[in-house]
PDB file of C-alpha atoms in Angstrom:
ATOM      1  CA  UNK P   1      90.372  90.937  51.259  1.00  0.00           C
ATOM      2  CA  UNK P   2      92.097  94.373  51.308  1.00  0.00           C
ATOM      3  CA  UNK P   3      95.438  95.182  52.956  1.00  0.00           C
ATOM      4  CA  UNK P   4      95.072  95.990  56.353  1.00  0.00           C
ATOM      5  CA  UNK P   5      96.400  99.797  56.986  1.00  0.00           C
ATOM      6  CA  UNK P   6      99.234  99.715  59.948  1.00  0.00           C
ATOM      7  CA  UNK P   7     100.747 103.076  61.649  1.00  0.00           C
ATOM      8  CA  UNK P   8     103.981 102.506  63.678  1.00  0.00           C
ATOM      9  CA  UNK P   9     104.951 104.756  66.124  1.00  0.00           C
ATOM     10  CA  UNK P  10     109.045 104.660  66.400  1.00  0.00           C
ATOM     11  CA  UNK P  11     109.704 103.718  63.176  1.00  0.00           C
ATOM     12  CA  UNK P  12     113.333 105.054  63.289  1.00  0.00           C
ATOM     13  CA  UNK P  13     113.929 102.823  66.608  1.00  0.00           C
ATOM     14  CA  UNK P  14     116.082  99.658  66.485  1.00  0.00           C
ATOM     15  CA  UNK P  15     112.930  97.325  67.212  1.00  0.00           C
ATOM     16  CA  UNK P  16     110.909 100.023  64.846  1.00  0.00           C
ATOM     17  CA  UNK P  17     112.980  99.591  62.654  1.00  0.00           C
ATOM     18  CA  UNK P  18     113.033  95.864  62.294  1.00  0.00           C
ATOM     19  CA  UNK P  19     109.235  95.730  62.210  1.00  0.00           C
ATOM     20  CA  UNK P  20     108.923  98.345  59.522  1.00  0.00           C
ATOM     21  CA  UNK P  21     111.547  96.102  57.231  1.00  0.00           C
ATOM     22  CA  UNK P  22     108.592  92.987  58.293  1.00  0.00           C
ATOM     23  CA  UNK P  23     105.923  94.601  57.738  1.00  0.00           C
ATOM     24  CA  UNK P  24     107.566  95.685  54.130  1.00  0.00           C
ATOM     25  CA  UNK P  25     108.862  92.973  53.392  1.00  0.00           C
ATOM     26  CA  UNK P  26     106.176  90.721  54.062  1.00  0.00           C
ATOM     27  CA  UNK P  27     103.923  93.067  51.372  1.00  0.00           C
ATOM     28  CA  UNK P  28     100.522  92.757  53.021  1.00  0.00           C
ATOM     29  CA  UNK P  29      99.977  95.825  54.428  1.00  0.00           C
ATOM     30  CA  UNK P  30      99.713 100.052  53.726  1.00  0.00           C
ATOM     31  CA  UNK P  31     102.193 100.771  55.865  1.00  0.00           C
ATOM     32  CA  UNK P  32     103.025 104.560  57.529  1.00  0.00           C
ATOM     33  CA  UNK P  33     104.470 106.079  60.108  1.00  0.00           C
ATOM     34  CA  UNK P  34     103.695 108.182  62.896  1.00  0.00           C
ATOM     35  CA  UNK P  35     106.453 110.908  63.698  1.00  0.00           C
ATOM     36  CA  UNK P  36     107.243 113.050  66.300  1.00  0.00           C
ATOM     37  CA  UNK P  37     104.337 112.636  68.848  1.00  0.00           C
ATOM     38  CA  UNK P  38     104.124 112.038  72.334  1.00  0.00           C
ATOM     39  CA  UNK P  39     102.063 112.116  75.112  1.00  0.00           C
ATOM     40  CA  UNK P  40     103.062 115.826  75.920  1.00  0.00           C
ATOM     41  CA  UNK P  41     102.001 116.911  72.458  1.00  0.00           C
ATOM     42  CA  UNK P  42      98.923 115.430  72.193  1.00  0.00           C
ATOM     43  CA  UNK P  43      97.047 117.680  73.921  1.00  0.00           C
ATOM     44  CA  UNK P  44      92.928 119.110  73.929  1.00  0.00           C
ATOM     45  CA  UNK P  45      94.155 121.422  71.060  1.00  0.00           C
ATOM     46  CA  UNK P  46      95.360 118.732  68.836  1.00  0.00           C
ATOM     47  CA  UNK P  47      93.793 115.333  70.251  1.00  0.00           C
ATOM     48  CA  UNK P  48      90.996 115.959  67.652  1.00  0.00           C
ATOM     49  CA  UNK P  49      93.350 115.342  64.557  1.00  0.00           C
ATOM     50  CA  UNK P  50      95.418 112.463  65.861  1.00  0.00           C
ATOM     51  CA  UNK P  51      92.261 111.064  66.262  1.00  0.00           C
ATOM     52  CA  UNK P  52      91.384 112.019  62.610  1.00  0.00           C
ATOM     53  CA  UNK P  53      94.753 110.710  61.568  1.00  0.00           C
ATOM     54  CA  UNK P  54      94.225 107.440  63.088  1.00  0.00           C
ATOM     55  CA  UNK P  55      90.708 106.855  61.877  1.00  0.00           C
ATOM     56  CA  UNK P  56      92.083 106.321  58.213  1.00  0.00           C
ATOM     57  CA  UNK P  57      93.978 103.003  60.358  1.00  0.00           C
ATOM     58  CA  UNK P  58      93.614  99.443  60.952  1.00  0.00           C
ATOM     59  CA  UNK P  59      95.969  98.537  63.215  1.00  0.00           C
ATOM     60  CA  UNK P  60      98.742 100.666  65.630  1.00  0.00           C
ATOM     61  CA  UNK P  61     102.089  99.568  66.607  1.00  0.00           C
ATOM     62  CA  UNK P  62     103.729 101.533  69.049  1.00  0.00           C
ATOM     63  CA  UNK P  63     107.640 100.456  69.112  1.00  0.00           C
ATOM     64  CA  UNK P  64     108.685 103.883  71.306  1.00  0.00           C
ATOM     65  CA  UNK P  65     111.937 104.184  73.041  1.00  0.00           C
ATOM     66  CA  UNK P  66     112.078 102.646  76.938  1.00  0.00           C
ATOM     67  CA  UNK P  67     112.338 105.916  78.592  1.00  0.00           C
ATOM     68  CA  UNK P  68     108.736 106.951  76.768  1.00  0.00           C
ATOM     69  CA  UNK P  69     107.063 103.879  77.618  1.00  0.00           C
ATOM     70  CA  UNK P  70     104.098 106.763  79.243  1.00  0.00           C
ATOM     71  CA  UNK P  71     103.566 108.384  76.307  1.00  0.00           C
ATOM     72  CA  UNK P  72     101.484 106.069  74.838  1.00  0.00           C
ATOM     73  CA  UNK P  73      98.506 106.558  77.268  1.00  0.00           C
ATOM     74  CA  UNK P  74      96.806 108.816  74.993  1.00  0.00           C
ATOM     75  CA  UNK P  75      97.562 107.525  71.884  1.00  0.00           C
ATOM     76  CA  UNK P  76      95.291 104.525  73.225  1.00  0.00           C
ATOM     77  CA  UNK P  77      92.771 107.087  73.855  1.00  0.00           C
ATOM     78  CA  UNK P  78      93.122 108.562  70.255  1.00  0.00           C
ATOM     79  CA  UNK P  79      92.639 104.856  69.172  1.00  0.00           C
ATOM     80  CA  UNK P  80      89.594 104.366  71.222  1.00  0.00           C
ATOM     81  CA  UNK P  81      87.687 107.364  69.925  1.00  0.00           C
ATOM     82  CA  UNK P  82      89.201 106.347  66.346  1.00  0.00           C
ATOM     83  CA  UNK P  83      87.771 102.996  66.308  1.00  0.00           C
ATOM     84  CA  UNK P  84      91.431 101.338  66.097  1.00  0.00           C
ATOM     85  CA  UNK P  85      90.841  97.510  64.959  1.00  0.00           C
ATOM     86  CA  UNK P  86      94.017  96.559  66.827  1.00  0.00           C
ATOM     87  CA  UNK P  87      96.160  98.585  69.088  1.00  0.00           C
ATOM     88  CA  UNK P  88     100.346  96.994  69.952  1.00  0.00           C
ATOM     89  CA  UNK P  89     101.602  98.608  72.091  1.00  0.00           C
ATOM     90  CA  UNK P  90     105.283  98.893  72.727  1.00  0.00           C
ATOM     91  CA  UNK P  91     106.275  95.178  74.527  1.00  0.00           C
ATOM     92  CA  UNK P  92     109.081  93.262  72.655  1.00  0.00           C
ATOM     93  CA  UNK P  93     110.625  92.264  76.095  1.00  0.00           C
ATOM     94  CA  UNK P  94     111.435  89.446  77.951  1.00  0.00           C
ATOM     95  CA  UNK P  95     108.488  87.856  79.791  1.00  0.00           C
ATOM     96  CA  UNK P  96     108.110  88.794  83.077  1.00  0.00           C
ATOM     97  CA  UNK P  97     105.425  89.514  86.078  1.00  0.00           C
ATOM     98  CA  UNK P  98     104.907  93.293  87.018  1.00  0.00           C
ATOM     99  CA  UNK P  99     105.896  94.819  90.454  1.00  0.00           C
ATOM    100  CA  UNK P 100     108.940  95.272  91.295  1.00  0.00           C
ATOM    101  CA  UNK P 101     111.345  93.536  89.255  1.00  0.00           C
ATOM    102  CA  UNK P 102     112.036  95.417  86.234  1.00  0.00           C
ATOM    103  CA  UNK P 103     111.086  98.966  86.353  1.00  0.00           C
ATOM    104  CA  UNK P 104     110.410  99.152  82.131  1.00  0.00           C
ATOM    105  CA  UNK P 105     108.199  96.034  82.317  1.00  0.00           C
ATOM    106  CA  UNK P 106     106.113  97.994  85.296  1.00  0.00           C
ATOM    107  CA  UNK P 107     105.588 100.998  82.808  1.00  0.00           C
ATOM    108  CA  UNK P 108     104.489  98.883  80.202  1.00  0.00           C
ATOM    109  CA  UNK P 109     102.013  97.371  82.410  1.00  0.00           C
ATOM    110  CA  UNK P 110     100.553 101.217  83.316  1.00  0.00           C
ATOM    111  CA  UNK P 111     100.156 101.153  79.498  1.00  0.00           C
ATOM    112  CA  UNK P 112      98.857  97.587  78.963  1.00  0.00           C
ATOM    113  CA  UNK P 113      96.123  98.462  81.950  1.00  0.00           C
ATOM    114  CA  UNK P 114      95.119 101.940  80.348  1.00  0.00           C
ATOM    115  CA  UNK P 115      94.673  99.659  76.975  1.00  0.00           C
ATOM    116  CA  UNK P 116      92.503  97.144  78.507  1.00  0.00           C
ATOM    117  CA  UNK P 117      90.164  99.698  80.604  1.00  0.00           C
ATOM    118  CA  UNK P 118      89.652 101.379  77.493  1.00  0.00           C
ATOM    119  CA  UNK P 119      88.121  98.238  75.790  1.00  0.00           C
ATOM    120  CA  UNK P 120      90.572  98.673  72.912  1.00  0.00           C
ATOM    121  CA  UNK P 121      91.687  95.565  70.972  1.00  0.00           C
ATOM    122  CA  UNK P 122      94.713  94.723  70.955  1.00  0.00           C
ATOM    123  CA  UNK P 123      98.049  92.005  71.170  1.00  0.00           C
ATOM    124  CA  UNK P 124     100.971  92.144  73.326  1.00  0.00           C
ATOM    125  CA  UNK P 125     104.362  91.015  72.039  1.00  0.00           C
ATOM    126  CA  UNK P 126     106.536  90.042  73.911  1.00  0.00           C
ATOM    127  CA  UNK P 127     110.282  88.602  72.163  1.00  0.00           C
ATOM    128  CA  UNK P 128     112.996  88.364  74.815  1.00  0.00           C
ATOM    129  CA  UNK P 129     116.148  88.989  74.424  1.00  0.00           C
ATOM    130  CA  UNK P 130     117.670  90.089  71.455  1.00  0.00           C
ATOM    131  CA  UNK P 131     120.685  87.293  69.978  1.00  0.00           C
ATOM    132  CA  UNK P 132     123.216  90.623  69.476  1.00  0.00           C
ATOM    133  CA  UNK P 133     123.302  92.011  73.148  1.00  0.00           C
ATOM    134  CA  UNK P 134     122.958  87.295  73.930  1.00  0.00           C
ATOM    135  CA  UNK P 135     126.819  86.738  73.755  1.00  0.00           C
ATOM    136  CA  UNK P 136     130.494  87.619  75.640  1.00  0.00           C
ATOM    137  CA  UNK P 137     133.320  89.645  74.163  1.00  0.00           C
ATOM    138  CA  UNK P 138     135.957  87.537  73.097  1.00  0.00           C
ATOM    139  CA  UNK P 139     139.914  87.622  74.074  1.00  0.00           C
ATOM    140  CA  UNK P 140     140.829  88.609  70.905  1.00  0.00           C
ATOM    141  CA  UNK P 141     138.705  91.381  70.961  1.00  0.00           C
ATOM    142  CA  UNK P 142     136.747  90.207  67.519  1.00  0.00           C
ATOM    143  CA  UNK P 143     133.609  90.927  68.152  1.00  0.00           C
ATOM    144  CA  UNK P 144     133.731  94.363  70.162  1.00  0.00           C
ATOM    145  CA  UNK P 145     132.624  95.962  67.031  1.00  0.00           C
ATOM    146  CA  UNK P 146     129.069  94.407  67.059  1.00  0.00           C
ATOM    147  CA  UNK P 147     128.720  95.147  71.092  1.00  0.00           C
ATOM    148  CA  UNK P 148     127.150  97.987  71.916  1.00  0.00           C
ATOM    149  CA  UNK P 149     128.459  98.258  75.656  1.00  0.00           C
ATOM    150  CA  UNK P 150     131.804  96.597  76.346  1.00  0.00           C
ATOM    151  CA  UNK P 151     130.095  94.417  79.738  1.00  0.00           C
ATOM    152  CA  UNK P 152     133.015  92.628  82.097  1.00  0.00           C
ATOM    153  CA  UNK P 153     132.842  88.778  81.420  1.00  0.00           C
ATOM    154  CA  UNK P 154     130.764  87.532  83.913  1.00  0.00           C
ATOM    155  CA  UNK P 155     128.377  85.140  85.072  1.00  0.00           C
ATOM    156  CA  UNK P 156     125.345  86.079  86.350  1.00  0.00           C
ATOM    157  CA  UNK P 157     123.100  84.160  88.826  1.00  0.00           C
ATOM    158  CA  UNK P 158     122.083  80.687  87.110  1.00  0.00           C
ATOM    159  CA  UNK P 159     124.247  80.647  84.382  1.00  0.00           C
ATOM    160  CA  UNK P 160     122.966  77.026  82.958  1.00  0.00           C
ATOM    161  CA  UNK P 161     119.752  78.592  82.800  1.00  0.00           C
ATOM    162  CA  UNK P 162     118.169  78.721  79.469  1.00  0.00           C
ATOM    163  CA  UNK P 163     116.541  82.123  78.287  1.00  0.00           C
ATOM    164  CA  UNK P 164     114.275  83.070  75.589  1.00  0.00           C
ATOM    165  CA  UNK P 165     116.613  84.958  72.652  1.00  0.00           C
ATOM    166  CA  UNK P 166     115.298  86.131  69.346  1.00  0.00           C
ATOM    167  CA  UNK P 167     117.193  87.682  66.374  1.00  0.00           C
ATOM    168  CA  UNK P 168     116.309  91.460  66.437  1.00  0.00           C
ATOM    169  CA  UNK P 169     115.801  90.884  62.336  1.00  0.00           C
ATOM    170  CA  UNK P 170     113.113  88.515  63.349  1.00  0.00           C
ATOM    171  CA  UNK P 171     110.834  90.472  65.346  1.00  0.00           C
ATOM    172  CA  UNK P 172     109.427  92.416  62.143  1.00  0.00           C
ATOM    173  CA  UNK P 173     108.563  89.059  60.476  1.00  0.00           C
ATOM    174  CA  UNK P 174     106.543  87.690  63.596  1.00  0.00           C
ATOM    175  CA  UNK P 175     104.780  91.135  63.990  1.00  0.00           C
ATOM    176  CA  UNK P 176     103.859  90.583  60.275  1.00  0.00           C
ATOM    177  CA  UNK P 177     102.733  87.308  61.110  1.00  0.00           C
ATOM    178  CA  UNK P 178     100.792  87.821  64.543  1.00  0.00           C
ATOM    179  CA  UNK P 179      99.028  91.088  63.844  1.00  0.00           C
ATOM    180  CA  UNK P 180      96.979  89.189  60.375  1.00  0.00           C
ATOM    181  CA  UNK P 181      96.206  86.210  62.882  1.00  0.00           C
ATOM    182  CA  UNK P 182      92.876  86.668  64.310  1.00  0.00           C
ATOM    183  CA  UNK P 183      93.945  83.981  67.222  1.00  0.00           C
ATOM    184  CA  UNK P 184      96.146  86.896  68.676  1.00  0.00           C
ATOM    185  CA  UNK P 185      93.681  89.298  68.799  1.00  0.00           C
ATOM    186  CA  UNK P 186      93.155  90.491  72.775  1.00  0.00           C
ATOM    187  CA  UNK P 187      95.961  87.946  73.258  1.00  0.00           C
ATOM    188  CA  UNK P 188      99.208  88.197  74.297  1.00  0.00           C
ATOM    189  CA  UNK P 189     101.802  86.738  72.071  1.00  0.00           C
ATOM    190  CA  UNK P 190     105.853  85.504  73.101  1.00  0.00           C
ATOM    191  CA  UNK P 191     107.656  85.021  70.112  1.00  0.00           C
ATOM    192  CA  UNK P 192     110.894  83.598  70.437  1.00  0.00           C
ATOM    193  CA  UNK P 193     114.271  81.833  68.441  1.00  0.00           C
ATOM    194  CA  UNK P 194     116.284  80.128  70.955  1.00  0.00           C
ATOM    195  CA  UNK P 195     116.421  79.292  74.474  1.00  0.00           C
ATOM    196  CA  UNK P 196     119.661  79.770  75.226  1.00  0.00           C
ATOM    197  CA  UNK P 197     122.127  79.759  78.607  1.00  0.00           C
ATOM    198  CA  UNK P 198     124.591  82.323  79.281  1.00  0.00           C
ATOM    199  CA  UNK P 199     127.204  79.286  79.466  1.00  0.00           C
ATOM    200  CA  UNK P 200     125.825  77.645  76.476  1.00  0.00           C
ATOM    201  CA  UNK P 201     125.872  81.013  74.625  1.00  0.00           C
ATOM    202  CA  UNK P 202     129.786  81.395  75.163  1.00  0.00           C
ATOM    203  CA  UNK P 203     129.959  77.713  74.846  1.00  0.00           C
ATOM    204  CA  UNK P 204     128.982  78.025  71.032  1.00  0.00           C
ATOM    205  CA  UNK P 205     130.649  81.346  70.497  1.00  0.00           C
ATOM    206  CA  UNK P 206     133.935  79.675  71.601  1.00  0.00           C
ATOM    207  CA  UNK P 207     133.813  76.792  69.616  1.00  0.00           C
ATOM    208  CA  UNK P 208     132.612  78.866  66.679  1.00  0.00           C
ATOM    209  CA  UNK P 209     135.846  81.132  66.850  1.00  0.00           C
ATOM    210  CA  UNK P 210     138.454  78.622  68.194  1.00  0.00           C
ATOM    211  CA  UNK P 211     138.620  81.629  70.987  1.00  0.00           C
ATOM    212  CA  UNK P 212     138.610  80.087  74.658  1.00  0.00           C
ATOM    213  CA  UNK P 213     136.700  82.337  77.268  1.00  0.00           C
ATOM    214  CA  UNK P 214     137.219  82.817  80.722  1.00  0.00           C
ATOM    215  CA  UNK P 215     134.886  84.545  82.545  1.00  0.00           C
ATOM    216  CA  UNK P 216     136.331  86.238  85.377  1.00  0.00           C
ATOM    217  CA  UNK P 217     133.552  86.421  88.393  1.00  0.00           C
ATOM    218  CA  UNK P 218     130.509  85.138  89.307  1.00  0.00           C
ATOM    219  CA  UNK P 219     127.694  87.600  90.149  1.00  0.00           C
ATOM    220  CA  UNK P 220     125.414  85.844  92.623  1.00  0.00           C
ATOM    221  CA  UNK P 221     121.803  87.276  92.854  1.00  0.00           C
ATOM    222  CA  UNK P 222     122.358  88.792  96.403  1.00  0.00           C
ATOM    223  CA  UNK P 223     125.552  91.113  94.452  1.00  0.00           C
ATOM    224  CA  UNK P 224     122.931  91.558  91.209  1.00  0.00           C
ATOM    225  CA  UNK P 225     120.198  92.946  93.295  1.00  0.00           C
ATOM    226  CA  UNK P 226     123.079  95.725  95.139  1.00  0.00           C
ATOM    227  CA  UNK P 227     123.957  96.598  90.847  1.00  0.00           C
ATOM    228  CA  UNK P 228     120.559  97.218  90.232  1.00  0.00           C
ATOM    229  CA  UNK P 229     119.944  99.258  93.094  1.00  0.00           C
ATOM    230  CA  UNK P 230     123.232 101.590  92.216  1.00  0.00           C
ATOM    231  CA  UNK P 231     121.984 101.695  88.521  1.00  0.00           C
ATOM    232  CA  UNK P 232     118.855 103.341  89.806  1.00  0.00           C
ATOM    233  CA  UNK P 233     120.653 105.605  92.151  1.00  0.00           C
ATOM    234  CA  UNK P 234     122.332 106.847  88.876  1.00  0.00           C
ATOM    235  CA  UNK P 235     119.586 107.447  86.805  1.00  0.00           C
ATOM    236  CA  UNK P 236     117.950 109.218  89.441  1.00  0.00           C
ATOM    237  CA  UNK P 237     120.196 111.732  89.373  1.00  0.00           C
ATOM    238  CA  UNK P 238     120.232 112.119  85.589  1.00  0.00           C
ATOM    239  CA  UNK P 239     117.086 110.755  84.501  1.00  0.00           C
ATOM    240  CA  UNK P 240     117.948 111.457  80.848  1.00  0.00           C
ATOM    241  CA  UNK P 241     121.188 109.154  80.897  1.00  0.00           C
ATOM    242  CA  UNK P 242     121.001 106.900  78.414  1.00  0.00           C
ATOM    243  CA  UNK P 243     123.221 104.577  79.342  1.00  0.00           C
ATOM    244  CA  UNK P 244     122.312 104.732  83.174  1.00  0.00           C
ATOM    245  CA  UNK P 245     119.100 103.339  82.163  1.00  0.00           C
ATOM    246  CA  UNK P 246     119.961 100.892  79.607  1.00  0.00           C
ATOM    247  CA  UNK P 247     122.359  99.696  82.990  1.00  0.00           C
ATOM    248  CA  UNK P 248     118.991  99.377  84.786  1.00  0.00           C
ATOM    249  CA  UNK P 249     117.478  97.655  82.400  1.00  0.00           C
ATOM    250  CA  UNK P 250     120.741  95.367  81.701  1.00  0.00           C
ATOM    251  CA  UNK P 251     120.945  94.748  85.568  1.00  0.00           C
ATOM    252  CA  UNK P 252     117.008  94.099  86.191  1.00  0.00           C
ATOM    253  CA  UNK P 253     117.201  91.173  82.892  1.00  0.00           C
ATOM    254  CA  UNK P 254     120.130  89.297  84.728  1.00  0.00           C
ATOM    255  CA  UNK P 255     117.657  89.155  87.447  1.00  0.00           C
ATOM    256  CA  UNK P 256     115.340  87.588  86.099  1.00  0.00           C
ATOM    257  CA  UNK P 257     103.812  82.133  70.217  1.00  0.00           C
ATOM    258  CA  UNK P 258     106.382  80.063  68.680  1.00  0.00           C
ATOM    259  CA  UNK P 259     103.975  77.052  68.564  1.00  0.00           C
ATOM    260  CA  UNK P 260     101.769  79.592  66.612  1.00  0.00           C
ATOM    261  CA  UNK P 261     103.795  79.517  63.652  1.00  0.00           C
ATOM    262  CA  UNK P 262     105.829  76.399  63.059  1.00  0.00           C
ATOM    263  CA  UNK P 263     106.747  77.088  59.195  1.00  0.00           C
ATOM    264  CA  UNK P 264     108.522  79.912  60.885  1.00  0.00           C
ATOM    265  CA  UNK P 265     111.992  80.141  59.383  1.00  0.00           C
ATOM    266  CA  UNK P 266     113.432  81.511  62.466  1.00  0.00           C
ATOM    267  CA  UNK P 267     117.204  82.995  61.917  1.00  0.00           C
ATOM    268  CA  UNK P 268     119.416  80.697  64.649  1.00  0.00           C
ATOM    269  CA  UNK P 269     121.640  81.631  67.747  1.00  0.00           C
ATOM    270  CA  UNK P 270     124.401  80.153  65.565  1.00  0.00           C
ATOM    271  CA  UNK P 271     123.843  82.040  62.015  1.00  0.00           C
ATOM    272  CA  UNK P 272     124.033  85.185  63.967  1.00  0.00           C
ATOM    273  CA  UNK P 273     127.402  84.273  65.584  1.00  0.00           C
ATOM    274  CA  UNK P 274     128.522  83.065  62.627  1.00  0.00           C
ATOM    275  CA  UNK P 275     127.719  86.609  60.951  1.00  0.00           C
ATOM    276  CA  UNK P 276     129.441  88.290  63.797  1.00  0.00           C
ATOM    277  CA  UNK P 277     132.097  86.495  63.436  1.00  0.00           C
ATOM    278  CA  UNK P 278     132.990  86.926  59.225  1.00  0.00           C
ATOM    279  CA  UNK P 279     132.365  90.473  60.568  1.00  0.00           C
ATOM    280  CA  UNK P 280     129.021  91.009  59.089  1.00  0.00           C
ATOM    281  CA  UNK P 281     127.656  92.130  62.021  1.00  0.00           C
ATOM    282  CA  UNK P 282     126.132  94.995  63.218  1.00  0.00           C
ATOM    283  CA  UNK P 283     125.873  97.265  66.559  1.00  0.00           C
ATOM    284  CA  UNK P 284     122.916  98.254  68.048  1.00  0.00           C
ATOM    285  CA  UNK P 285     122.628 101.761  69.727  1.00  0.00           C
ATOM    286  CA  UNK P 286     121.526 101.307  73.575  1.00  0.00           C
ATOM    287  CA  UNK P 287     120.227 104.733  73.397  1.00  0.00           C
ATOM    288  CA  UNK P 288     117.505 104.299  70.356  1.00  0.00           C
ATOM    289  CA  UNK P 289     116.345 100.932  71.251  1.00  0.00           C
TER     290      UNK P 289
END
């Protein structure tokens, strides 16, 4: 069999990034990249040659930045008339239901709806949370260089509650994996590494660095709900605010297909804190996410 041609859309992303480095590294594919389009450039003028573009394609990943979640509306339409084998569209979240909770997981189900009324095939990836935004600052201040917003240390709702974590290196090489499988096709998929408390999290990272942590509140859900709500009221009045939405975002997670690969040599909670830790980390930029 022949290589299966991908096109990813955000390429230059942090979660773009990672799956480019995959899909590269696992060899398997043709492999390009889709630059500077959205939804407000593809227009009637121009619609006919991204549709010519993606015609010479197998599969589409969209990995586009959370505040352009909308833009991929007719880029599924391009794919339709294209005869896209398999369309991904920009997930690589933490599972959760639409309507109401967290504002980027409603967009993405506008998108995943326009996908499935279209009839186009495709998988939904979902990852949860990424291991390097998964852990608390330190006393000693170590590991502030590998954090990309310095958070207060505290604990939010359920704090014994385990959550799905995944090394952001890891994504790529389960994208690699799940878009060859022809069980994930019109599926969706929640690849994972860990699940993982926020107490067991600093837990391990304390232990790890000899470093005792003291967090110094408790959030309840009642206080998390009023942070979210603020958040909001800040990005509404600067919708292009980076950081107000990643705040959203940050406040609306509190709130709230490993089995399909078990040869999977996941990278583990640990490993990465040991990295951060020698200093071998690295920061992630909120804004290009």
């Amino acid at each position: 069999m022949g290589r299966d041609k991908v096109i990813l859309l955000g390429a230059t992303g942090t979660t773009g990034g990672s799956i480019i480095n995959g899909l590269l590294e696992d060899g398997g594919f043709h492999v390009s990249v889709l630059v500077r389009l959205s939804s407000s450039n593809i227009t009637t003028d121009n619609f006919e040659s991204i549709v010519d573009i993606l015609t010479r394609f197998d599969i589409v990943i969209s990995a586009i930045g959370a505040d352009a979640q909308l833009c991929q509306l007719r880029l599924i339409d391009a794919a339709k008339v294209a005869g896209v084998k398999r369309f991904v569209p920009c997930g690589f979240i933490t599972v959760a239901p639409a309507g109401g909770i967290m504002d980027i997981r409603d967009e993405k189900e506008t998108v995943y709806q326009h996908l499935w009324k279209a009839y186009v095939p495709y998988t939904i990836i979902d990852v949860g949370f990424w291991y390097q935004i998964s852990y608390p600052r330190l006393p000693s201040g170590r590991v502030d260089y590998a954090i990309p917003i310095k958070m207060p240390l505290k604990l939010y709702g359920n704090a014994g509650l385990a959550t799905a974590i995944t090394d952001l290196r890891d994504i790529g090489r389960y994208v690699a994996r799940i878009i060859r499988d022809p069980r994930t096709l019109n599926q969706k998929v929640f690849a994972y590494g860990e699940l993982v408390s926020q107490q067991g999290a600093a837990e391990l990272l304390g232990k790890l660095s000899g470093e005792q942590i003291e967090f110094h509140d408790h959030v309840d859900s009642n206080q998390m709900l009023a942070n979210m709500e603020e958040a909001k009221a800040t990005l509404l009045h600067n919708p292009t605010d980076y950081k107000a939405r990643f705040e959203v975002i940050v406040a609306q997670y509190q709130y709230n297909g490993t089995k399909l690969y078990p040869d999977f040599k996941r990278i583990s909670f640990e490993s990465c804190l040991k990295e951060i830790l020698r200093g071998d980390g690295f920061r992630i930029n909120p804004g290009n996410i």
